[in-house]
Amino acid sequence: MPRYLVNVEGHEYDIELKYRSEKYYASLSGREVEVSLHELGESRALMLIDGNSYEVDVRSNGYDRKKVVFMKGMEIVTEVEDYNLATLRKTAGIDTDASVDRMLTASMPGLVVDVKVAPGDAVSGGQTVLVIEAMKMENIIKARGDGVVKEVYARAGTSVEKGDKLVEFE
Amino acid sequence: MDTGIKKLLIANRGEIAIRVIRACRDMGIRSVGVFSDCDATAFHVRMVDEAYHIGPPPSTESYLVQDKLIEVARKAGVDAIHPGYGFLAENASFAQRCADEGLLFIGPDAATIAMLGDKLQARKAALEAGLPVVPGATFDPENIAEALKKADEVGFPVLVKAAAGGGGKGMRVVQAADQFAQAVRSASNEAASAFGDGRVYIERYLARPRHIEIQILCDRHGNSIYLGERECSIQRRHQKLIEESPSTIVDEDMRRRMGTAAIKIARQTGYVGAGTVEFMVDERREYYFLEVNTRLQVEHPVTEMVTGLDLVKAQIDIAEGKKLAHTQEDIKLNGHAIECRICAENPEDNFIPSTGKLKNYRIPAGPGVRVDSGVVIFSEVPIYYDPLIAKLIVWGKDRTEAIRRTRRALEEYRVSGVDTTIGFHRTIMDDEKFIKGDISTRFLEEEYPGHKYSRLTDDLRETAAIASALHTFVFTRRINVAARPRDYRAGSRWSECHRRLNLRNFQGSR
């Protein structure tokens, strides 16, 4: 089932979603809440969370992880990421620290959608390295620090298995 | 001149145009509006009785072009022109032009506007009328040595201000003598380029002042009254965001003294119409004259809510030559009113203007709630004009009730398509210092450095996280069956996922 890491103003929520009998169930670190979701047109929806009513308006920009939730007169900035991808990004993300492994590998199966770097490219922190679709979600893998690309193993349009080499840095 | 106005031109747009249209309807006056290219279907054009095109979007080619407005006035055969606020509202030459054309300008006469628009002249008039002014001095800009001596007498820190100033332009805070000459030069240059008038003067810089103003009404027969005060200390960049009446620090005695002072300067200058006398109030509750605004203020509704008067109607009555309908004794302040300016701006990004189409727009209602909105659902918020899209004005029997109702109303307000100040206001309504009335014009910079206005409860944070996760889930499901949009701004179709999941469920149950 889909599982997400959502960051709201420095607070991290680990949310796993289930769907049964026309209702969603969200597990937050083991605690489950029932969500009945009704679309209201455009980006708006009514959520009844264990009976508590929230009319929300969620605005996002395509694949951007940032989503702005408008409710109760408040504008709330959230950052959402697939749980496994977030784990991948955190553990295998590019880092300028010499002690960190220079090889970026896939920690789960997925489809390489786009490769943004080539051997010899200098990348800086925050720059997009590649895009992987996994768990039916596109994830932008960004460089976590400055570095130079030594070798690119990932090819756009191909599938990768867990442990496959993606990009190697010098 | 006792001529009843039959038809009135509103030389403005947005919420204030609609405010005047409403007053016209209430009074049986036919209203005439104007619009630029990008306002062709604007709310004020839909509301008004007649509307005429006056040019391209930039206001210098439309709403500020006197010739075009006069031409519409003639063509439509109006008796009077209401300028609203902003644009030509405090433009003496326009007031004169109207007079020359035989049109009634809703406001004071050109000479009064010109005189009070010059801060040095207004300050002089205030001194002559016996009003307290912030200690300060004028000087010859060529003689910096003498100016510095005067600044020392006033006492650092001092504020360098432009005589023709407004909106914070040509204004500099000078902490010490060694920065003085440079500040005078740059303020003077800025004023010269902004107003075509480089004259500057100095005033003592007040550390944590409040901005409190008195609403006045003066007829052509020598009658003048004051309608209590408005506290407008919640500001950013010298622009007001929240106003209320009464002020938490003004008692009956102080109100009478400030009101009387306001009437004095009105008499001194022969003021006619609705006006606002602005004061700075220091931490010892001493008040100092600041300036007179010769127009209807954005925040006039808070006064209307506590006095029960219609200030636009009062303006029109005065222009028609009628006597004031009320004496000072009639004016009783009832309850408490708060106004929140709903601007298309992103408060977290230093209030940068936000433009776009309003995909959703739902205004609050219920007891004590008034919304003066310049937009409706699907309105476009253009880049050319003031970002103020609406004003939320809330009345309560006391300040506590007014704050509670404001919170409620802000939570009911729904806007999508542009960023707004709604969340900012919601946060301020929970701010302990605001609730205590412990505010000054430096409130925002002191309490919210870096413009971090978000204050969330654990509940709201968690709910937002769930909404965000669900939205992501639904969105990614959708894009796997549809073409991937390049610019996907508005969010998602939540329903697609339901349909697919329902279908799967349905199939599964077989």
XYZ file of C-alpha atoms in Angstrom:
680
model
C 0.000 0.000 0.000
C 1.160 3.566 -0.597
C 3.206 4.989 2.189
C 4.410 8.589 2.392
C 6.673 10.745 4.427
C 5.104 14.164 4.844
C 7.002 17.078 6.289
C 4.926 19.892 7.761
C 6.983 22.739 9.167
C 9.744 20.455 10.391
C 7.407 17.770 11.723
C 7.608 14.478 9.862
C 4.594 12.219 9.411
C 4.867 8.617 8.229
C 1.499 7.909 6.619
C 0.350 4.648 5.100
C -2.899 4.667 3.154
C -5.447 1.903 2.689
C -8.721 1.927 0.842
C -11.648 -0.314 1.664
C -15.424 0.017 1.488
C -15.179 3.451 -0.127
C -13.168 4.871 2.734
C -9.531 5.610 3.229
C -7.617 4.589 6.292
C -4.471 6.455 7.171
C -1.977 4.881 9.564
C 0.209 7.408 11.316
C 2.959 5.526 13.092
C 0.601 2.693 13.965
C -2.405 4.838 14.820
C -5.182 4.490 12.264
C -7.750 7.136 11.341
C -10.703 6.745 9.012
C -10.947 9.294 6.220
C -13.997 9.714 4.101
C -12.948 11.776 1.100
C -15.323 13.675 -1.165
C -14.141 15.618 -4.151
C -15.610 19.115 -4.454
C -14.244 20.101 -7.838
C -10.959 21.696 -8.850
C -8.408 21.081 -6.118
C -10.876 20.994 -3.258
C -12.132 18.136 -1.167
C -14.074 17.440 1.984
C -12.345 15.124 4.431
C -14.121 13.613 7.396
C -11.301 12.323 9.585
C -12.854 10.105 12.262
C -15.884 12.337 11.826
C -13.996 15.644 12.102
C -14.866 17.838 9.141
C -12.163 19.575 7.121
C -12.714 21.312 3.829
C -9.314 21.396 2.167
C -7.850 22.894 -0.946
C -4.581 21.300 -1.985
C -2.465 23.166 -4.485
C 0.619 21.714 -6.058
C 2.782 22.297 -9.030
C 2.901 19.076 -11.027
C 5.518 16.737 -9.662
C 6.740 19.176 -7.089
C 6.930 17.553 -3.677
C 5.656 20.780 -2.180
C 1.928 20.934 -1.668
C 0.084 23.810 -0.072
C -2.934 22.818 1.955
C -5.489 25.545 2.582
C -7.950 24.939 5.399
C -9.473 26.647 8.428
C -8.182 29.975 7.177
C -4.610 28.684 7.223
C -2.196 28.065 4.393
C -0.038 25.099 5.286
C 3.067 24.175 3.317
C 3.754 20.456 3.178
C 6.396 18.364 1.485
C 5.351 14.878 0.554
C 7.484 12.031 -0.683
C 6.981 8.350 -1.256
C 8.297 6.578 1.825
C 10.595 4.178 0.001
C 11.899 6.829 -2.324
C 12.536 9.086 0.626
C 14.494 6.302 2.243
C 16.416 5.775 -0.972
C 17.140 9.432 -1.264
C 18.248 9.725 2.311
C 20.526 6.727 2.372
C 21.918 6.791 -1.155
C 21.712 10.489 -1.833
C 24.757 12.167 -3.181
C 26.921 13.598 -0.509
C 30.192 15.440 -0.652
C 31.320 13.702 2.496
C 34.229 11.453 1.439
C 33.147 8.687 3.742
C 29.850 8.284 1.912
C 29.604 5.720 -0.846
C 29.997 7.434 -4.220
C 27.681 4.994 -5.942
C 23.991 5.826 -6.232
C 22.004 2.601 -6.394
C 18.316 1.809 -6.530
C 16.947 0.543 -3.271
C 13.739 -0.621 -4.909
C 12.424 -1.564 -8.339
C 11.326 1.283 -10.585
C 11.340 2.847 -14.016
C 13.962 5.415 -14.938
C 11.986 8.230 -16.540
C 14.732 10.728 -17.169
C 18.462 11.052 -16.654
C 19.640 14.616 -16.320
C 23.396 14.134 -16.078
C 26.226 12.729 -18.212
C 29.754 11.652 -17.329
C 31.983 14.618 -16.641
C 29.119 16.857 -15.565
C 29.712 18.972 -12.531
C 26.617 18.950 -10.354
C 25.787 21.176 -7.470
C 23.664 20.451 -4.451
C 19.936 20.480 -5.197
C 20.395 19.818 -8.902
C 18.202 17.117 -10.415
C 20.193 13.989 -11.232
C 17.477 11.623 -12.395
C 13.788 10.914 -12.217
C 12.539 7.516 -11.168
C 8.997 6.329 -11.246
C 8.277 3.903 -8.510
C 5.166 3.108 -6.532
C 3.346 4.883 -9.359
C 4.937 8.143 -8.428
C 7.641 10.108 -10.127
C 10.465 11.075 -7.859
C 13.110 13.611 -8.567
C 16.445 12.526 -7.210
C 18.549 15.585 -6.497
C 22.227 15.931 -5.744
C 22.774 16.421 -2.038
C 26.083 18.173 -2.557
C 28.559 19.309 -5.194
C 30.421 16.717 -7.247
C 31.380 15.424 -10.684
C 29.620 12.567 -12.457
C 32.011 9.697 -13.240
C 29.665 7.185 -14.827
C 25.947 6.921 -15.588
C 24.489 3.404 -15.503
C 20.812 4.312 -15.559
C 19.119 4.658 -18.959
C 15.836 6.466 -19.459
C 12.960 4.117 -20.230
C 14.570 1.106 -18.624
C 13.577 -0.636 -15.466
C 15.915 -0.996 -12.578
C 15.930 -3.602 -9.887
C 16.798 -3.121 -6.288
C 20.560 -2.696 -5.906
C 21.196 -1.683 -9.527
C 23.847 0.961 -10.043
C 22.399 4.309 -11.163
C 25.056 7.015 -11.087
C 28.633 7.005 -9.864
C 30.384 10.139 -8.650
C 34.084 10.894 -8.565
C -25.390 74.960 -4.074
C -28.236 72.706 -3.182
C -28.348 70.423 -6.174
C -29.428 66.844 -5.790
C -27.090 64.458 -7.559
C -28.913 62.320 -10.125
C -25.996 60.578 -11.698
C -22.512 59.989 -10.381
C -19.265 58.852 -12.015
C -17.021 56.582 -9.987
C -13.421 57.189 -11.066
C -12.142 53.978 -9.551
C -12.277 50.191 -9.633
C -12.331 47.236 -7.241
C -13.993 47.114 -3.869
C -14.205 50.880 -3.396
C -16.023 51.327 -6.720
C -18.540 48.751 -5.527
C -18.824 50.461 -2.152
C -19.771 53.717 -3.908
C -22.143 51.942 -6.324
C -23.977 50.522 -3.319
C -24.295 53.940 -1.700
C -25.626 55.341 -4.987
C -28.273 52.610 -5.181
C -29.280 53.196 -1.583
C -29.724 56.883 -2.423
C -31.463 56.468 -5.774
C -28.522 57.874 -7.736
C -27.586 56.356 -11.092
C -23.987 55.136 -11.095
C -21.493 55.329 -13.938
C -18.319 53.259 -13.969
C -15.129 53.175 -16.003
C -12.877 50.285 -16.902
C -9.555 49.510 -18.516
C -8.990 46.680 -20.999
C -8.247 44.108 -18.315
C -11.266 45.177 -16.246
C -13.788 44.692 -19.078
C -15.712 42.092 -17.082
C -14.580 43.163 -13.596
C -17.091 42.959 -10.749
C -17.559 46.737 -10.588
C -18.481 46.801 -14.282
C -21.124 44.142 -13.663
C -22.517 45.993 -10.661
C -22.675 49.517 -12.030
C -25.607 51.023 -13.983
C -23.479 52.259 -16.894
C -19.852 51.553 -17.746
C -17.389 53.056 -20.212
C -14.028 51.907 -21.473
C -11.150 54.294 -20.750
C -8.006 52.641 -22.045
C -5.239 50.085 -21.618
C -4.524 48.364 -18.276
C -1.764 50.627 -16.879
C -3.471 53.182 -14.639
C -1.383 55.979 -16.173
C -3.236 55.246 -19.414
C -6.671 54.686 -17.892
C -7.800 55.373 -14.309
C -5.347 58.266 -13.904
C -6.112 60.029 -17.191
C -8.175 63.076 -16.263
C -9.200 63.855 -19.852
C -10.728 60.440 -20.341
C -12.653 60.607 -17.076
C -13.983 64.070 -17.842
C -14.976 62.886 -21.315
C -16.953 59.964 -19.842
C -18.516 62.328 -17.302
C -19.717 64.580 -20.111
C -20.842 61.757 -22.361
C -22.806 60.076 -19.571
C -24.121 63.386 -18.286
C -23.175 62.973 -14.643
C -23.521 65.663 -11.969
C -20.695 64.474 -9.752
C -17.512 62.410 -9.557
C -16.498 60.195 -6.647
C -12.766 59.410 -6.783
C -12.732 56.603 -4.175
C -9.252 56.297 -2.634
C -5.924 56.077 -4.446
C -5.757 57.064 -8.119
C -7.022 60.694 -8.338
C -8.607 60.879 -4.881
C -6.065 63.360 -3.502
C -5.113 65.017 -6.739
C -5.783 68.741 -6.395
C -5.580 69.396 -10.137
C -8.301 66.821 -10.791
C -10.538 68.352 -8.136
C -9.966 71.738 -9.789
C -10.636 70.291 -13.242
C -13.979 68.884 -12.035
C -14.905 72.258 -10.570
C -13.966 73.999 -13.839
C -16.126 71.554 -15.779
C -19.056 72.192 -13.467
C -18.881 68.723 -11.953
C -19.247 68.166 -8.246
C -16.092 66.519 -6.895
C -16.914 64.340 -3.867
C -14.209 65.622 -1.533
C -12.753 68.877 -0.302
C -11.932 71.674 -2.756
C -8.690 71.702 -4.733
C -6.956 74.302 -2.541
C -7.593 72.287 0.629
C -6.348 69.070 -0.990
C -3.191 70.833 -2.200
C -2.506 72.437 1.148
C -3.031 69.312 3.263
C -1.190 67.150 0.733
C 1.948 69.125 1.509
C 3.160 67.709 4.801
C 5.062 70.845 5.744
C 2.042 73.082 5.173
C -0.211 70.644 7.017
C 2.223 70.596 9.920
C 2.240 74.387 9.967
C -1.570 74.473 9.974
C -1.636 71.972 12.836
C 0.774 74.113 14.858
C -1.344 77.201 14.188
C -4.441 75.300 15.315
C -2.626 74.419 18.530
C -2.221 70.705 17.849
C 0.707 68.796 19.277
C 3.107 67.767 16.524
C 6.104 65.445 16.720
C 9.129 67.639 17.593
C 10.906 68.392 14.351
C 12.433 71.024 12.134
C 12.737 72.293 8.614
C 16.089 73.301 7.170
C 17.918 74.450 4.097
C 19.201 71.270 2.400
C 22.252 73.189 1.128
C 23.326 73.973 4.661
C 23.994 70.553 6.195
C 25.892 71.992 9.174
C 22.877 74.018 10.235
C 20.549 71.079 9.537
C 22.680 68.836 11.690
C 22.496 71.345 14.524
C 18.703 71.295 14.250
C 18.668 67.494 14.157
C 20.704 67.492 17.357
C 18.164 69.791 18.977
C 15.320 67.500 17.915
C 17.349 64.573 19.254
C 18.540 61.415 17.499
C 17.201 59.085 16.270
C 15.370 61.311 13.804
C 13.134 60.612 10.859
C 13.844 62.376 7.568
C 10.566 62.821 5.698
C 9.558 64.137 2.296
C 7.274 67.180 2.305
C 5.313 65.706 -0.585
C 5.645 62.211 0.850
C 3.420 59.212 1.160
C 3.654 55.436 1.345
C 7.041 55.554 3.062
C 8.789 57.074 0.053
C 11.476 59.629 0.793
C 11.589 58.521 4.413
C 14.751 57.582 6.360
C 15.442 56.726 9.972
C 18.717 58.251 11.101
C 20.216 56.745 14.238
C 23.201 59.026 14.681
C 24.678 62.302 13.457
C 27.295 60.713 11.190
C 24.595 59.138 8.966
C 22.552 62.308 8.760
C 23.944 64.037 5.665
C 23.794 60.866 3.588
C 20.194 60.120 4.671
C 19.053 63.645 3.807
C 20.590 63.357 0.347
C 19.094 59.960 -0.457
C 15.655 60.831 0.965
C 15.644 64.051 -1.022
C 16.650 62.269 -4.231
C 14.014 59.614 -3.721
C 11.346 62.229 -3.036
C 12.393 64.242 -6.075
C 12.024 61.234 -8.365
C 8.805 59.963 -6.756
C 6.947 63.237 -6.277
C 8.903 65.764 -8.323
C 9.575 67.602 -5.070
C 12.793 67.008 -3.152
C 11.943 69.026 -0.027
C 12.535 67.093 3.188
C 12.212 67.862 6.907
C 13.002 66.046 10.135
C 10.932 64.699 12.973
C 11.878 62.913 16.154
C 11.711 59.182 15.581
C 9.228 57.574 17.955
C 10.341 54.139 19.121
C 7.100 52.187 19.300
C 4.307 54.481 18.167
C 0.726 53.598 17.482
C -1.087 54.923 14.478
C -4.473 56.240 15.579
C -6.702 58.376 13.387
C -9.891 60.354 13.826
C -12.695 60.303 11.251
C -14.289 63.695 10.731
C -17.279 65.000 8.784
C -17.595 68.707 7.929
C -20.452 70.304 5.999
C -20.540 73.576 4.075
C -22.395 75.288 6.889
C -19.621 75.260 9.452
C -20.728 72.100 11.243
C -18.125 69.467 11.972
C -18.144 66.287 14.010
C -15.715 63.504 14.813
C -16.693 59.863 14.652
C -14.288 58.281 17.105
C -10.948 56.771 16.293
C -9.457 53.941 14.294
C -6.413 52.067 15.513
C -4.277 51.159 12.482
C -0.999 50.055 14.030
C -0.737 46.663 12.327
C 1.211 47.695 9.248
C 3.956 46.576 6.954
C 5.967 48.992 4.883
C 3.720 51.835 6.133
C 0.666 50.114 4.707
C -2.139 49.130 7.016
C -3.307 45.535 7.258
C -5.646 45.465 10.248
C -7.708 48.344 11.592
C -10.104 48.525 14.482
C -12.385 50.862 16.327
C -12.260 51.786 19.115
C -8.580 51.616 20.075
C -7.692 49.688 23.228
C -5.720 52.659 24.588
C -8.177 55.452 23.868
C -10.631 56.244 26.649
C -13.504 58.751 26.628
C -11.286 61.631 27.714
C -8.521 60.925 25.193
C -11.126 60.459 22.440
C -12.657 63.838 23.236
C -9.250 65.523 23.240
C -8.130 63.913 19.976
C -11.520 64.504 18.359
C -11.492 68.137 19.372
C -7.973 68.511 18.000
C -9.085 66.973 14.701
C -11.992 69.396 14.453
C -9.620 72.294 15.192
C -7.399 71.585 12.228
C -10.460 71.024 10.024
C -11.761 74.468 10.996
C -8.312 75.995 10.595
C -8.163 74.784 7.011
C -11.810 75.282 6.074
C -12.223 71.581 5.496
C -15.413 70.294 3.860
C -16.298 66.622 3.441
C -15.236 63.396 5.071
C -11.633 63.361 6.199
C -9.196 61.616 8.457
C -6.795 63.258 10.860
C -3.914 60.900 11.574
C -1.953 60.881 14.820
C 1.043 59.044 16.200
C 0.613 58.029 19.822
C 3.654 57.258 21.942
C 4.023 54.830 24.844
C 2.904 57.479 27.327
C -0.331 57.879 25.313
C 0.717 61.357 24.161
C -0.615 62.020 20.671
C 1.010 64.004 17.879
C -0.535 65.238 14.656
C 0.742 63.385 11.603
C -1.318 64.384 8.565
C -4.811 64.829 7.153
C -6.111 62.458 4.504
C -8.582 64.301 2.321
C -10.314 61.207 1.012
C -12.468 58.314 2.081
C -10.113 55.846 3.787
C -9.850 52.157 2.974
C -10.658 51.428 6.619
C -13.780 53.628 6.816
C -16.097 50.620 7.393
C -14.896 50.031 10.975
C -16.196 53.490 11.811
C -19.455 52.725 10.005
C -19.872 49.539 12.048
C -19.490 51.246 15.437
C -21.378 54.462 14.591
C -24.090 53.060 12.320
C -23.395 55.807 9.765
C -22.936 55.415 6.020
C -19.844 57.514 5.292
C -20.192 57.451 1.508
C -23.769 58.676 1.812
C -22.533 61.332 4.236
C -19.916 62.419 1.659
C -22.555 62.726 -1.055
C -24.939 64.595 1.255
C -22.196 67.069 2.129
C -21.289 67.544 -1.541
C -24.928 68.284 -2.294
C -24.762 71.057 0.293
C -26.840 69.384 2.964
C -26.275 69.987 6.634
C -24.815 67.166 8.720
C -27.580 64.823 9.827
C -25.996 64.385 13.246
C -24.561 66.507 16.019
C -21.575 65.447 18.120
C -23.936 64.388 20.924
C -25.665 61.945 18.564
C -22.478 60.025 17.963
C -22.165 57.010 20.237
C -19.696 54.240 19.620
C -21.397 50.879 19.855
C -19.366 47.690 20.265
C -16.125 46.948 18.470
C -15.196 46.525 14.807
C -12.135 44.973 13.158
C -11.159 45.146 9.512
C -8.783 42.692 7.839
C -7.470 43.673 4.436
C -7.670 40.654 2.176
C -4.873 41.229 -0.312
C -3.702 39.026 -3.168
C -0.231 38.740 -1.679
C 2.025 36.134 -0.165
C 2.743 37.289 3.409
C 5.512 34.714 3.905
C 7.316 36.055 0.865
C 7.419 39.629 2.146
C 3.847 40.288 0.946
C 4.754 39.938 -2.714
C 1.671 40.480 -4.921
C 0.033 37.405 -6.382
C -2.037 37.457 -9.552
C -4.281 35.009 -11.322
C -7.814 33.779 -11.724
C -9.919 33.030 -8.665
C -10.816 29.386 -9.130
C -12.760 29.401 -5.930
C -14.074 32.338 -3.974
C -16.490 32.027 -1.100
C -16.995 34.826 1.372
C -17.961 34.465 5.011
C -21.335 35.536 6.355
C -23.374 35.404 9.545
C -23.886 37.767 12.486
C -21.549 40.741 12.600
C -19.781 39.929 9.345
C -19.505 42.302 6.403
C -17.382 41.704 3.331
C -16.644 44.555 0.934
C -15.323 42.532 -1.953
C -14.073 43.783 -5.294
C -14.005 40.314 -6.803
C -16.211 37.282 -7.288
C -15.499 33.699 -8.279
C -13.538 33.444 -11.549
C -12.429 37.084 -11.338
C -8.955 37.822 -12.616
C -6.605 39.621 -10.237
C -4.498 41.731 -12.619
C -0.956 42.853 -11.960
C -1.663 46.504 -12.687
C -3.483 47.635 -9.567
C -3.606 47.546 -5.793
C -3.554 43.951 -4.495
C -6.467 44.639 -2.124
C -9.248 42.325 -3.325
C -11.619 42.594 -0.390
C -12.093 43.819 3.149
C -13.461 41.665 5.909
C -15.144 43.834 8.511
C -16.432 42.215 11.661
C -18.508 43.674 14.456
C -18.832 42.349 18.017
C -20.404 43.716 21.194
C -16.861 44.010 22.558
C -13.325 43.391 21.313
C -13.271 39.783 22.512
C -16.377 38.937 20.533
C -15.082 40.849 17.506
C -11.834 38.851 17.534
C -13.689 35.553 17.875
C -15.983 36.410 15.025
C -13.054 37.520 12.890
C -11.425 34.126 13.461
C -14.651 32.397 12.493
C -15.070 34.526 9.384
C -11.469 33.967 8.270
C -11.967 30.219 8.593
C -15.072 30.463 6.427
C -13.270 32.487 3.756
C -12.225 30.371 0.783
C -9.971 31.652 -1.959
C -8.013 29.658 -4.486
C -6.076 30.813 -7.485
C -4.056 33.524 -5.773
C -2.178 33.792 -2.481
C -3.932 35.903 0.112
C -3.407 37.438 3.526
C -6.198 35.310 5.081
C -3.779 32.943 6.864
C -1.747 35.887 8.107
C -4.859 37.467 9.656
C -5.887 34.139 11.186
C -2.507 33.947 12.942
C -2.712 37.528 14.226
C -6.187 36.856 15.683
C -4.515 34.254 17.942
C -1.524 36.423 18.820
C -1.370 37.031 22.566
C 0.026 40.525 22.246
C -2.581 41.487 19.679
C -5.321 40.077 21.893
C -3.991 42.145 24.806
C -3.869 45.202 22.576
C -0.106 45.430 23.063
C 0.712 46.678 19.572
C 2.654 49.375 17.747
C 3.531 50.133 14.150
C 6.580 47.885 14.678
C 4.454 44.965 15.803
C 5.056 42.805 12.728
C 8.802 43.361 12.473
C 9.203 42.732 16.212
C 6.911 39.741 16.578
C 7.274 38.101 13.175
C 10.840 38.591 12.004
C 11.430 36.984 8.618
C 7.674 37.044 7.910
C 7.032 33.651 9.456
C 3.323 33.839 10.086
C 2.385 30.196 10.212
C 1.287 29.038 13.682
C -0.186 25.559 13.533
C -1.705 23.307 16.124
C -0.684 19.626 16.109
C -4.151 18.736 14.846
C -3.969 21.025 11.840
C -0.457 19.896 10.996
C -1.487 16.256 11.046
C -4.617 16.922 9.027
C -2.571 18.803 6.435
C -0.171 15.854 6.259
C -3.062 13.455 5.625
C -4.540 15.759 2.984
C -1.173 16.051 1.300
C -0.608 12.272 1.293
C -4.090 11.582 -0.058
C -3.698 14.230 -2.720
C -0.387 12.749 -3.804
C -1.879 9.285 -3.975
C -4.869 10.388 -6.015
C -2.759 12.625 -8.234
C -0.166 10.006 -9.102
C -2.902 7.492 -9.859
C -4.439 9.958 -12.244
C -1.315 10.784 -14.162
C -0.698 7.145 -14.839
C -3.812 7.024 -16.977
C -3.640 10.469 -18.545
C -1.107 12.528 -20.403
C 1.337 14.197 -18.070
C 0.599 17.905 -17.995
C 3.587 20.178 -18.199
C 2.184 22.967 -16.129
C -0.127 21.597 -13.544
C -0.854 24.361 -11.164
C -4.286 23.887 -9.685
C -3.914 20.543 -7.986
C -5.780 17.465 -8.988
C -8.893 15.594 -9.816
C -9.520 13.774 -6.628
C -12.381 11.838 -8.134
C -10.424 9.912 -10.756
C -8.900 7.773 -8.095
C -12.229 7.088 -6.443
C -13.678 5.997 -9.723
C -10.806 3.684 -10.418
C -10.736 2.294 -6.938
C -14.487 1.931 -6.843
C -14.343 0.134 -10.139
C -11.684 -2.176 -8.833
C -13.678 -2.761 -5.695
C -16.742 -3.417 -7.715
C -14.933 -5.857 -9.942
C -13.284 -7.405 -6.947
C -16.584 -7.975 -5.212
C -17.756 -10.017 -8.128
